[in-house]
Tab-separated table of C-alpha atoms and ligand atoms in Angstrom:
chain	number	residue	atom	x	y	z
A	30	UNK	CA	39.271	-2.012	-15.517
A	31	UNK	CA	36.283	-3.276	-13.091
A	32	UNK	CA	35.969	-0.940	-10.246
A	33	UNK	CA	34.598	-2.393	-7.358
A	34	UNK	CA	33.227	-0.294	-4.237
A	35	UNK	CA	36.701	-0.107	-1.279
A	36	UNK	CA	36.854	-3.241	0.468
A	37	UNK	CA	34.461	-2.761	3.738
A	38	UNK	CA	32.273	-0.075	1.912
A	39	UNK	CA	28.903	-1.233	1.683
A	40	UNK	CA	26.300	0.554	-1.616
A	41	UNK	CA	23.123	0.923	-0.547
A	42	UNK	CA	21.079	0.016	-3.357
A	43	UNK	CA	17.312	2.099	-4.018
A	44	UNK	CA	15.429	-1.009	-2.794
A	45	UNK	CA	17.032	-0.617	0.872
A	46	UNK	CA	17.464	2.678	0.973
A	47	UNK	CA	13.517	3.260	1.896
A	48	UNK	CA	13.931	0.921	4.779
A	49	UNK	CA	16.396	3.050	6.185
A	50	UNK	CA	14.698	6.174	5.687
A	51	UNK	CA	12.101	4.535	7.871
A	52	UNK	CA	14.932	3.875	10.471
A	53	UNK	CA	16.153	7.258	10.340
A	54	UNK	CA	12.746	8.727	10.424
A	55	UNK	CA	11.612	6.485	13.894
A	56	UNK	CA	15.230	7.600	15.120
A	57	UNK	CA	14.525	12.177	14.640
A	58	UNK	CA	11.130	11.309	15.481
A	59	UNK	CA	11.776	9.544	19.602
A	60	UNK	CA	14.479	11.713	19.373
A	61	UNK	CA	11.919	14.991	18.969
A	62	UNK	CA	9.816	13.500	21.686
A	63	UNK	CA	12.821	13.050	24.218
A	64	UNK	CA	13.488	16.896	23.264
A	65	UNK	CA	17.002	16.188	21.836
A	66	UNK	CA	17.695	18.141	18.564
A	67	UNK	CA	20.068	17.136	16.105
A	68	UNK	CA	23.804	18.232	15.674
A	69	UNK	CA	25.702	17.937	12.474
A	70	UNK	CA	29.326	18.198	12.808
A	71	UNK	CA	32.047	17.555	10.128
A	72	UNK	CA	33.465	14.483	8.527
A	73	UNK	CA	36.863	15.113	9.337
A	74	UNK	CA	38.120	16.423	11.876
A	75	UNK	CA	42.122	17.204	12.896
A	76	UNK	CA	44.206	13.640	13.940
A	77	UNK	CA	44.856	15.369	17.266
A	78	UNK	CA	41.188	15.707	18.217
A	79	UNK	CA	40.350	12.160	17.778
A	80	UNK	CA	43.873	11.083	20.062
A	81	UNK	CA	43.340	13.226	22.066
A	82	UNK	CA	38.883	12.860	22.877
A	83	UNK	CA	38.887	9.567	22.307
A	84	UNK	CA	42.698	8.462	23.897
A	85	UNK	CA	46.085	7.385	22.318
A	86	UNK	CA	45.674	4.200	23.924
A	87	UNK	CA	42.995	2.566	22.464
A	88	UNK	CA	42.385	0.225	19.370
A	89	UNK	CA	40.116	3.202	17.861
A	90	UNK	CA	43.109	5.428	17.612
A	91	UNK	CA	46.261	3.158	17.252
A	92	UNK	CA	44.839	1.054	14.466
A	93	UNK	CA	41.591	1.788	12.691
A	94	UNK	CA	41.955	5.760	11.937
A	95	UNK	CA	41.464	6.566	8.752
A	96	UNK	CA	44.308	9.733	8.665
A	97	UNK	CA	45.927	11.095	5.838
A	98	UNK	CA	47.757	15.060	4.802
A	99	UNK	CA	46.107	17.445	3.021
A	100	UNK	CA	48.075	19.582	0.949
A	101	UNK	CA	48.679	21.614	3.611
A	102	UNK	CA	50.318	19.008	5.327
A	103	UNK	CA	48.070	18.953	8.269
A	104	UNK	CA	46.843	15.196	9.738
A	105	UNK	CA	43.429	15.029	8.831
A	106	UNK	CA	40.707	11.844	9.978
A	107	UNK	CA	38.001	10.348	8.788
A	108	UNK	CA	36.110	10.750	12.167
A	109	UNK	CA	35.623	7.008	13.316
A	110	UNK	CA	33.023	8.238	16.185
A	111	UNK	CA	30.877	11.100	16.883
A	112	UNK	CA	31.372	11.875	20.506
A	113	UNK	CA	35.152	13.719	20.069
A	114	UNK	CA	32.850	15.962	16.984
A	115	UNK	CA	29.802	16.998	19.246
A	116	UNK	CA	32.732	17.950	22.259
A	117	UNK	CA	34.409	19.731	19.965
A	118	UNK	CA	31.975	22.054	18.639
A	119	UNK	CA	30.483	22.301	21.681
A	120	UNK	CA	33.538	23.866	23.173
A	121	UNK	CA	34.562	25.854	20.026
A	122	UNK	CA	30.519	27.287	20.138
A	123	UNK	CA	30.875	27.928	23.796
A	124	UNK	CA	27.405	26.169	23.740
A	125	UNK	CA	28.154	25.564	27.719
A	126	UNK	CA	26.961	29.813	28.051
A	127	UNK	CA	23.848	29.014	26.771
A	128	UNK	CA	20.909	29.128	29.163
A	129	UNK	CA	19.493	25.977	29.060
A	130	UNK	CA	22.694	24.128	31.155
A	131	UNK	CA	21.284	20.601	30.217
A	132	UNK	CA	21.995	20.391	25.880
A	133	UNK	CA	20.802	17.575	24.210
A	134	UNK	CA	21.698	16.170	21.252
A	135	UNK	CA	21.753	13.047	18.576
A	136	UNK	CA	23.523	12.448	15.458
A	137	UNK	CA	23.332	10.145	12.758
A	138	UNK	CA	26.362	9.527	9.708
A	139	UNK	CA	28.881	7.445	8.534
A	140	UNK	CA	31.847	6.615	10.865
A	141	UNK	CA	35.224	5.130	9.089
A	142	UNK	CA	37.328	2.469	11.073
A	143	UNK	CA	40.053	-0.087	9.450
A	144	UNK	CA	39.098	-2.979	10.369
A	145	UNK	CA	38.314	-6.554	8.922
A	146	UNK	CA	34.723	-6.474	7.471
A	147	UNK	CA	32.486	-9.488	8.553
A	148	UNK	CA	29.041	-9.429	9.701
A	149	UNK	CA	27.618	-6.132	10.909
A	150	UNK	CA	30.884	-5.039	11.048
A	151	UNK	CA	31.835	-2.313	8.415
A	152	UNK	CA	35.493	0.387	7.905
A	153	UNK	CA	32.794	2.795	6.523
A	154	UNK	CA	29.117	2.189	9.001
A	155	UNK	CA	26.575	4.504	10.286
A	156	UNK	CA	25.897	4.917	13.817
A	157	UNK	CA	23.231	7.085	15.842
A	158	UNK	CA	24.166	8.600	18.733
A	159	UNK	CA	22.969	11.044	22.267
A	160	UNK	CA	24.858	12.684	23.782
A	161	UNK	CA	23.195	15.128	26.617
A	162	UNK	CA	26.091	17.586	28.088
A	163	UNK	CA	26.025	19.640	31.650
A	164	UNK	CA	24.576	17.906	33.716
A	165	UNK	CA	26.057	14.899	36.688
A	166	UNK	CA	22.988	13.375	37.449
A	167	UNK	CA	22.181	10.059	37.730
A	168	UNK	CA	18.085	11.041	36.429
A	169	UNK	CA	20.091	12.069	33.085
A	170	UNK	CA	22.208	9.176	33.080
A	171	UNK	CA	18.973	7.059	32.923
A	172	UNK	CA	17.156	9.496	30.686
A	173	UNK	CA	19.611	8.568	27.923
A	174	UNK	CA	19.646	4.479	28.895
A	175	UNK	CA	15.831	5.066	28.607
A	176	UNK	CA	16.061	6.708	25.557
A	177	UNK	CA	18.417	3.720	24.012
A	178	UNK	CA	16.098	0.977	25.232
A	179	UNK	CA	13.415	2.707	23.507
A	180	UNK	CA	14.944	2.429	20.203
A	181	UNK	CA	15.389	-1.255	19.886
A	182	UNK	CA	11.646	-1.694	21.009
A	183	UNK	CA	10.296	0.828	19.048
A	184	UNK	CA	12.453	-1.308	16.335
A	185	UNK	CA	11.415	-4.546	17.543
A	186	UNK	CA	13.974	-5.833	18.361
A	187	UNK	CA	14.193	-8.903	20.266
A	188	UNK	CA	16.368	-10.800	23.104
A	189	UNK	CA	17.451	-7.624	24.067
A	190	UNK	CA	19.750	-6.951	27.228
A	191	UNK	CA	20.515	-3.511	28.781
A	192	UNK	CA	24.257	-4.703	30.451
A	193	UNK	CA	25.216	-1.920	33.070
A	194	UNK	CA	28.085	-1.095	35.658
A	195	UNK	CA	29.934	1.959	36.708
A	196	UNK	CA	33.780	2.597	36.158
A	197	UNK	CA	33.235	5.151	39.322
A	198	UNK	CA	35.266	8.410	39.729
A	199	UNK	CA	38.305	9.400	39.070
A	200	UNK	CA	39.197	7.992	42.975
A	201	UNK	CA	37.813	5.058	42.436
A	202	UNK	CA	39.245	4.165	39.095
A	203	UNK	CA	43.148	4.458	40.904
A	204	UNK	CA	42.137	2.077	43.238
A	205	UNK	CA	40.496	-0.265	40.931
A	206	UNK	CA	43.298	-0.072	38.386
A	207	UNK	CA	45.755	-0.952	41.180
A	208	UNK	CA	44.183	-4.307	41.414
A	209	UNK	CA	43.515	-5.464	38.164
A	210	UNK	CA	47.500	-4.740	38.034
A	211	UNK	CA	47.899	-7.267	40.705
A	212	UNK	CA	45.127	-9.741	39.576
A	213	UNK	CA	46.939	-9.643	35.944
A	214	UNK	CA	50.351	-9.244	36.824
A	215	UNK	CA	50.647	-12.936	38.165
A	216	UNK	CA	49.086	-14.379	34.252
A	217	UNK	CA	50.876	-12.124	32.189
A	218	UNK	CA	52.762	-14.004	29.790
A	219	UNK	CA	49.336	-16.093	29.250
A	220	UNK	CA	47.936	-12.583	27.336
A	221	UNK	CA	48.390	-11.171	24.470
A	222	UNK	CA	50.784	-8.981	23.160
A	223	UNK	CA	47.840	-5.698	23.251
A	224	UNK	CA	46.844	-6.843	26.583
A	225	UNK	CA	50.675	-6.763	27.707
A	226	UNK	CA	50.525	-2.806	25.859
A	227	UNK	CA	47.079	-2.634	27.792
A	228	UNK	CA	48.484	-3.613	31.501
A	229	UNK	CA	51.108	-0.762	31.529
A	230	UNK	CA	49.187	1.928	30.044
A	231	UNK	CA	45.374	1.004	30.800
A	232	UNK	CA	44.454	-1.984	32.769
A	233	UNK	CA	40.756	-1.431	32.784
A	234	UNK	CA	41.451	-2.084	29.050
A	235	UNK	CA	42.125	-5.643	29.467
A	236	UNK	CA	39.071	-6.387	30.584
A	237	UNK	CA	37.377	-5.243	26.598
A	238	UNK	CA	39.957	-7.887	24.744
A	239	UNK	CA	38.274	-9.896	22.636
A	240	UNK	CA	41.361	-12.504	22.161
A	241	UNK	CA	41.480	-12.823	25.974
A	242	UNK	CA	38.337	-12.853	26.971
A	243	UNK	CA	37.854	-16.499	27.940
A	244	UNK	CA	40.819	-16.621	30.013
A	245	UNK	CA	40.292	-17.565	33.107
A	246	UNK	CA	41.394	-14.601	35.012
A	247	UNK	CA	39.111	-12.313	33.274
A	248	UNK	CA	36.215	-13.975	35.376
A	249	UNK	CA	37.317	-13.492	38.603
A	250	UNK	CA	39.062	-10.342	37.748
A	251	UNK	CA	38.180	-7.679	40.648
A	252	UNK	CA	34.430	-5.498	40.292
A	253	UNK	CA	35.207	-1.797	39.889
A	254	UNK	CA	31.636	-1.746	41.194
A	255	UNK	CA	33.744	-3.022	44.722
A	256	UNK	CA	35.964	-0.328	44.883
A	257	UNK	CA	33.918	2.560	43.977
A	258	UNK	CA	33.985	6.007	46.735
A	259	UNK	CA	30.886	6.724	48.479
A	260	UNK	CA	29.715	8.822	46.032
A	261	UNK	CA	30.542	7.379	42.916
A	262	UNK	CA	28.207	4.454	44.957
A	263	UNK	CA	25.433	6.650	45.340
A	264	UNK	CA	25.228	7.869	41.421
A	265	UNK	CA	24.768	4.447	40.430
A	266	UNK	CA	22.750	3.480	43.372
A	267	UNK	CA	20.482	6.366	42.770
A	268	UNK	CA	20.552	4.845	38.553
A	269	UNK	CA	19.831	1.606	39.382
A	270	UNK	CA	17.010	2.641	41.478
A	271	UNK	CA	15.585	4.727	39.053
A	272	UNK	CA	15.572	1.564	36.202
A	273	UNK	CA	14.053	-0.328	38.967
A	274	UNK	CA	11.254	2.410	39.256
A	275	UNK	CA	10.314	2.886	35.522
A	276	UNK	CA	10.567	-1.191	35.502
A	277	UNK	CA	13.531	-1.718	32.514
A	278	UNK	CA	15.468	-4.564	32.954
A	279	UNK	CA	18.636	-4.711	32.916
A	280	UNK	CA	22.274	-6.651	34.394
A	281	UNK	CA	25.013	-5.347	36.316
A	282	UNK	CA	27.822	-6.421	34.373
A	283	UNK	CA	30.976	-6.209	36.611
A	284	UNK	CA	33.149	-6.708	33.335
A	285	UNK	CA	31.743	-4.069	30.992
A	286	UNK	CA	34.653	-1.242	30.582
A	287	UNK	CA	34.053	0.134	27.695
A	288	UNK	CA	36.992	0.598	25.088
A	289	UNK	CA	37.569	3.880	24.595
A	290	UNK	CA	38.759	6.261	27.405
A	291	UNK	CA	36.853	9.105	28.296
A	292	UNK	CA	34.322	6.924	30.451
A	293	UNK	CA	33.711	7.607	34.460
A	294	UNK	CA	30.704	6.497	36.299
A	295	UNK	CA	28.344	4.764	34.759
A	296	UNK	CA	28.887	2.651	31.457
A	297	UNK	CA	25.743	0.452	29.514
A	298	UNK	CA	25.458	-1.538	26.312
A	299	UNK	CA	22.866	-2.525	24.693
A	300	UNK	CA	23.441	-6.473	23.541
A	301	UNK	CA	20.883	-8.468	21.200
A	302	UNK	CA	20.796	-12.216	21.260
A	303	UNK	CA	19.333	-12.271	18.061
A	304	UNK	CA	20.580	-14.850	15.976
A	305	UNK	CA	20.962	-12.523	12.332
A	306	UNK	CA	23.015	-10.802	14.614
A	307	UNK	CA	25.152	-13.433	15.875
A	308	UNK	CA	24.733	-14.103	20.123
A	309	UNK	CA	26.718	-11.314	22.015
A	310	UNK	CA	26.553	-8.417	19.622
A	311	UNK	CA	26.383	-4.938	20.608
A	312	UNK	CA	23.884	-3.049	19.396
A	313	UNK	CA	24.634	0.212	21.030
A	314	UNK	CA	27.017	1.069	24.042
A	315	UNK	CA	27.925	4.019	25.982
A	316	UNK	CA	28.687	5.994	28.825
A	317	UNK	CA	29.422	9.429	31.422
A	318	UNK	CA	32.468	10.885	30.485
A	319	UNK	CA	32.808	13.804	33.038
A	320	UNK	CA	36.389	14.852	31.821
A	321	UNK	CA	35.543	15.055	27.793
A	322	UNK	CA	35.266	18.717	27.603
A	323	UNK	CA	37.564	20.022	30.131
A	324	UNK	CA	40.568	17.865	28.373
A	325	UNK	CA	39.426	19.775	24.614
A	326	UNK	CA	39.277	23.089	26.183
A	327	UNK	CA	36.372	23.437	27.618
A	328	UNK	CA	35.184	23.946	31.118
A	329	UNK	CA	34.201	20.982	33.656
A	330	UNK	CA	31.193	20.182	31.886
A	331	UNK	CA	30.014	16.791	32.479
A	332	UNK	CA	28.196	14.484	30.214
A	333	UNK	CA	26.331	11.388	29.147
A	334	UNK	CA	25.951	9.515	25.859
A	335	UNK	CA	25.641	6.696	23.387
A	336	UNK	CA	26.174	5.212	20.330
A	337	UNK	CA	24.053	2.621	18.086
A	338	UNK	CA	25.794	0.873	14.312
A	339	UNK	CA	23.075	1.649	12.471
A	340	UNK	CA	23.781	-1.474	10.356
A	341	UNK	CA	23.178	-3.914	13.198
A	342	UNK	CA	19.803	-1.987	13.844
A	343	UNK	CA	18.519	-2.921	10.425
A	344	UNK	CA	19.768	-5.946	10.282
A	345	UNK	CA	18.209	-6.756	13.758
A	346	UNK	CA	14.967	-4.956	12.269
A	347	UNK	CA	14.269	-7.519	9.260
A	348	UNK	CA	12.446	-6.361	6.873
A	349	UNK	CA	8.588	-6.977	8.607
A	350	UNK	CA	8.531	-3.258	8.664
A	351	UNK	CA	9.134	-2.325	5.100
A	352	UNK	CA	6.438	-0.930	3.147
A	353	UNK	CA	6.506	-0.169	-0.385
A	354	UNK	CA	4.575	3.121	-1.455
A	355	UNK	CA	2.834	2.122	-4.363
A	356	UNK	CA	2.482	5.193	-6.987
A	357	UNK	CA	-0.919	7.014	-7.247
A	358	UNK	CA	-0.944	7.514	-11.168
A	359	UNK	CA	1.167	5.598	-13.685
A	360	UNK	CA	0.859	7.046	-17.454
A	361	UNK	CA	0.711	4.816	-20.739
A	362	UNK	CA	1.493	6.491	-23.048
A	363	UNK	CA	1.363	5.430	-26.904
A	364	UNK	CA	2.710	7.862	-29.897
A	365	UNK	CA	5.048	10.505	-30.062
A	366	UNK	CA	2.369	13.267	-29.171
A	367	UNK	CA	0.292	10.597	-26.415
A	368	UNK	CA	4.048	10.820	-25.022
A	369	UNK	CA	3.655	14.899	-25.060
A	370	UNK	CA	0.805	14.962	-23.561
A	371	UNK	CA	1.813	13.086	-20.828
A	372	UNK	CA	4.823	14.727	-19.960
A	373	UNK	CA	2.315	17.407	-19.601
A	374	UNK	CA	-0.077	15.742	-17.653
A	375	UNK	CA	2.005	14.382	-15.046
A	376	UNK	CA	4.382	17.587	-14.490
A	377	UNK	CA	0.688	19.407	-13.174
A	378	UNK	CA	0.023	15.858	-11.005
A	379	UNK	CA	2.944	16.105	-10.108
A	380	UNK	CA	2.623	19.580	-9.191
A	381	UNK	CA	-1.278	18.675	-7.361
A	382	UNK	CA	1.410	16.471	-5.008
A	383	UNK	CA	0.489	12.573	-6.594
A	384	UNK	CA	3.323	10.318	-7.230
A	385	UNK	CA	3.579	9.379	-10.408
A	386	UNK	CA	5.924	8.262	-13.164
A	387	UNK	CA	5.546	7.671	-16.784
A	388	UNK	CA	6.912	5.273	-19.728
A	389	UNK	CA	9.096	6.675	-21.527
A	390	UNK	CA	10.341	3.928	-23.315
A	391	UNK	CA	8.158	4.000	-26.054
A	392	UNK	CA	6.712	0.049	-24.787
A	393	UNK	CA	3.535	-1.466	-26.117
A	394	UNK	CA	0.502	-1.559	-23.600
A	395	UNK	CA	1.695	-5.255	-21.707
A	396	UNK	CA	4.849	-3.427	-20.939
A	397	UNK	CA	4.092	-0.436	-19.638
A	398	UNK	CA	1.268	-3.034	-17.174
A	399	UNK	CA	4.290	-5.014	-15.816
A	400	UNK	CA	5.791	-1.100	-14.670
A	401	UNK	CA	2.210	-0.256	-13.683
A	402	UNK	CA	2.591	-3.012	-11.693
A	403	UNK	CA	5.887	-3.614	-10.143
A	404	UNK	CA	5.361	0.568	-9.339
A	405	UNK	CA	1.906	-0.241	-7.261
A	406	UNK	CA	0.390	1.882	-8.816
A	407	UNK	CA	-2.982	3.158	-8.068
A	408	UNK	CA	-3.999	3.667	-11.399
A	409	UNK	CA	-3.119	3.422	-14.679
A	410	UNK	CA	-3.590	6.164	-16.860
A	411	UNK	CA	-3.991	5.382	-20.592
A	412	UNK	CA	-3.204	8.056	-23.631
A	413	UNK	CA	-3.481	6.541	-27.298
A	414	UNK	CA	-4.094	8.426	-30.308
A	415	UNK	CA	-7.431	8.687	-29.768
A	416	UNK	CA	-7.105	9.692	-26.274
A	417	UNK	CA	-5.089	12.441	-27.289
A	418	UNK	CA	-7.707	13.859	-30.121
A	419	UNK	CA	-10.454	13.703	-27.818
A	420	UNK	CA	-8.441	15.125	-25.007
A	421	UNK	CA	-9.778	12.868	-22.758
A	422	UNK	CA	-7.691	10.234	-20.652
A	423	UNK	CA	-8.610	6.752	-20.110
A	424	UNK	CA	-8.009	5.757	-15.994
A	425	UNK	CA	-8.408	2.216	-15.258
A	426	UNK	CA	-8.184	1.690	-11.272
A	427	UNK	CA	-6.054	-1.388	-11.050
A	428	UNK	CA	-7.506	-2.909	-7.610
A	429	UNK	CA	-11.428	-2.641	-8.950
A	430	UNK	CA	-9.994	-2.935	-12.715
A	431	UNK	CA	-13.207	-0.398	-13.600
A	432	UNK	CA	-11.654	1.821	-16.286
A	433	UNK	CA	-12.844	5.155	-17.033
A	434	UNK	CA	-12.666	7.683	-19.907
A	435	UNK	CA	-12.102	11.230	-17.471
A	436	UNK	CA	-11.805	14.610	-19.464
A	437	UNK	CA	-8.139	16.379	-19.443
A	438	UNK	CA	-9.595	19.700	-17.195
A	439	UNK	CA	-11.092	16.538	-14.841
A	440	UNK	CA	-8.650	14.383	-13.802
A	441	UNK	CA	-7.238	15.770	-10.976
A	442	UNK	CA	-11.020	16.031	-9.793
A	443	UNK	CA	-11.146	12.288	-10.525
A	444	UNK	CA	-8.450	11.208	-8.348
A	445	UNK	CA	-9.508	12.477	-5.526
A	446	UNK	CA	-12.842	11.652	-6.231
A	447	UNK	CA	-12.210	7.998	-6.544
A	448	UNK	CA	-10.164	8.387	-2.826
A	449	UNK	CA	-12.386	9.045	-1.221
A	450	UNK	CA	-14.978	7.014	-2.648
A	451	UNK	CA	-13.164	4.509	0.417
A	452	UNK	CA	-10.474	3.628	-1.956
A	453	UNK	CA	-7.142	4.402	-0.322
A	454	UNK	CA	-3.242	5.386	-1.196
A	455	UNK	CA	-1.868	2.101	-1.857
B	21	ATP	P1	32.736	-4.089	19.134
B	21	ATP	O1	33.232	-4.155	20.025
B	21	ATP	O2	31.968	-4.580	18.420
B	21	ATP	O3	34.260	-3.131	18.021
B	21	ATP	P2	32.916	-1.097	19.688
B	21	ATP	O4	33.427	-1.083	21.530
B	21	ATP	O5	33.897	-0.686	18.620
B	21	ATP	O6	32.098	-1.939	18.909
B	21	ATP	P3	32.042	1.708	19.945
B	21	ATP	O7	32.582	2.230	19.372
B	21	ATP	O8	31.048	1.513	21.170
B	21	ATP	O9	31.788	-0.042	19.381
B	21	ATP	O10	30.478	2.186	18.438
B	21	ATP	C1	28.698	1.918	18.966
B	21	ATP	C2	27.909	0.849	18.344
B	21	ATP	O11	28.638	1.041	16.818
B	21	ATP	C3	29.050	-0.622	18.497
B	21	ATP	O12	27.835	-0.735	19.168
B	21	ATP	C4	28.589	-1.204	16.810
B	21	ATP	O13	26.816	-1.822	17.060
B	21	ATP	C5	28.603	-0.158	16.383
B	21	ATP	N1	29.629	-0.219	15.139
B	21	ATP	C6	31.336	-0.091	15.979
B	21	ATP	N2	31.878	-0.730	14.965
B	21	ATP	C7	31.380	-0.608	14.500
B	21	ATP	C8	31.825	-1.135	12.716
B	21	ATP	N3	33.177	-1.206	12.399
B	21	ATP	N4	30.937	-1.712	11.826
B	21	ATP	C9	30.071	-1.966	12.083
B	21	ATP	N5	29.339	-1.081	13.373
B	21	ATP	C10	29.683	-0.927	14.058
B	22	MG	MG1	35.476	-2.243	17.650
């Protein structure tokens, strides 16, 4: 039988992993900059965590989860998103009792959703996310949004827009829910099956429907911001004015509701019109959740967070950023004795911090030079029988083409001198 990776999964081959590492490094640097610390939680959790946290009427929970029974019959789910795990861990370890009231975390790693694979949509994909727990302050909402914007700017993503909206507090949402039901009631028979379900269980979600998104009643639907309570309105106004002060571009998108259950107040999406992703693609999304922690058995602790799809970031990044790191030295032995000596030298060079490799295929010079080329080696170190005998190596600088005979004991010194002399590490 011929094996292939399961549908919706991809191999990140070694010619792509450098770009992934670059993205990960940049995200870590930005988070450090914001004093946001990494949290690593399990890839699988008890299924109830997600039904509880994400919401049992959401697409993610009803259709997209990878759930299975383990050998003891417990229902286990591969995490479809990162917030639930962080929230569970926060409650389990009582992190709310730490002296620092505002706890800021980030995570990155694989997530799993059973969806139809297409460009930028996989079954195993990666998210980078941030959660800020402890405060209900609009300053925290804005800090999270600025971090999200910083990420896309640092990656050089073009045609990016920050969309924001407010769902308000419980009071505002009740009023809004009633208004929505009145609005959609007369056209229910024109809406999809899912929307009919949503009408009963969570009418907000109708606005998030991908099937009915062009139905005329979507545009004329009541707007959450017209139903905000006074305090919810004040919160949202403060968010907007802080963004204005920071000169962050945003649009208030009154149809933005987000697919997960736990949101209240501020919700936002980072939307890209980059043609590589297809117009209007969401690269990242998030919002405030004030009841999640208490629903998971913790005290009433508000939070705000967001997640980016890393595959979508990768697509939008293009290839401009990727710089191949070349080798300092590629060692080219000719004959068995030379190979033994190469093994000694390469181990010594690596221990000295140089990046190197050697031929292990017993090829002639021509083939070995090709490898040196492919690895962008600064030096080729040629070791033939003659060199072994004389206890020297032939160092060829692949830039100047200059060749120098160097005694074994002077190799490190030679390379260092050469680099100091204005030649740079490639
Ligand atoms: P969408 O509407 O595109 O399905 P979503 O609302 O389900 O997105 P979230 O749960 O908010 O997405 O996840 C945040 C981000 O994770 C998305 O904006 C997207 O970039 C990415 N993402 C979500 N699902 C997938 C997937 N199956 N494959 C790749 N990336 C994904
Ligand atoms: Mg989805």
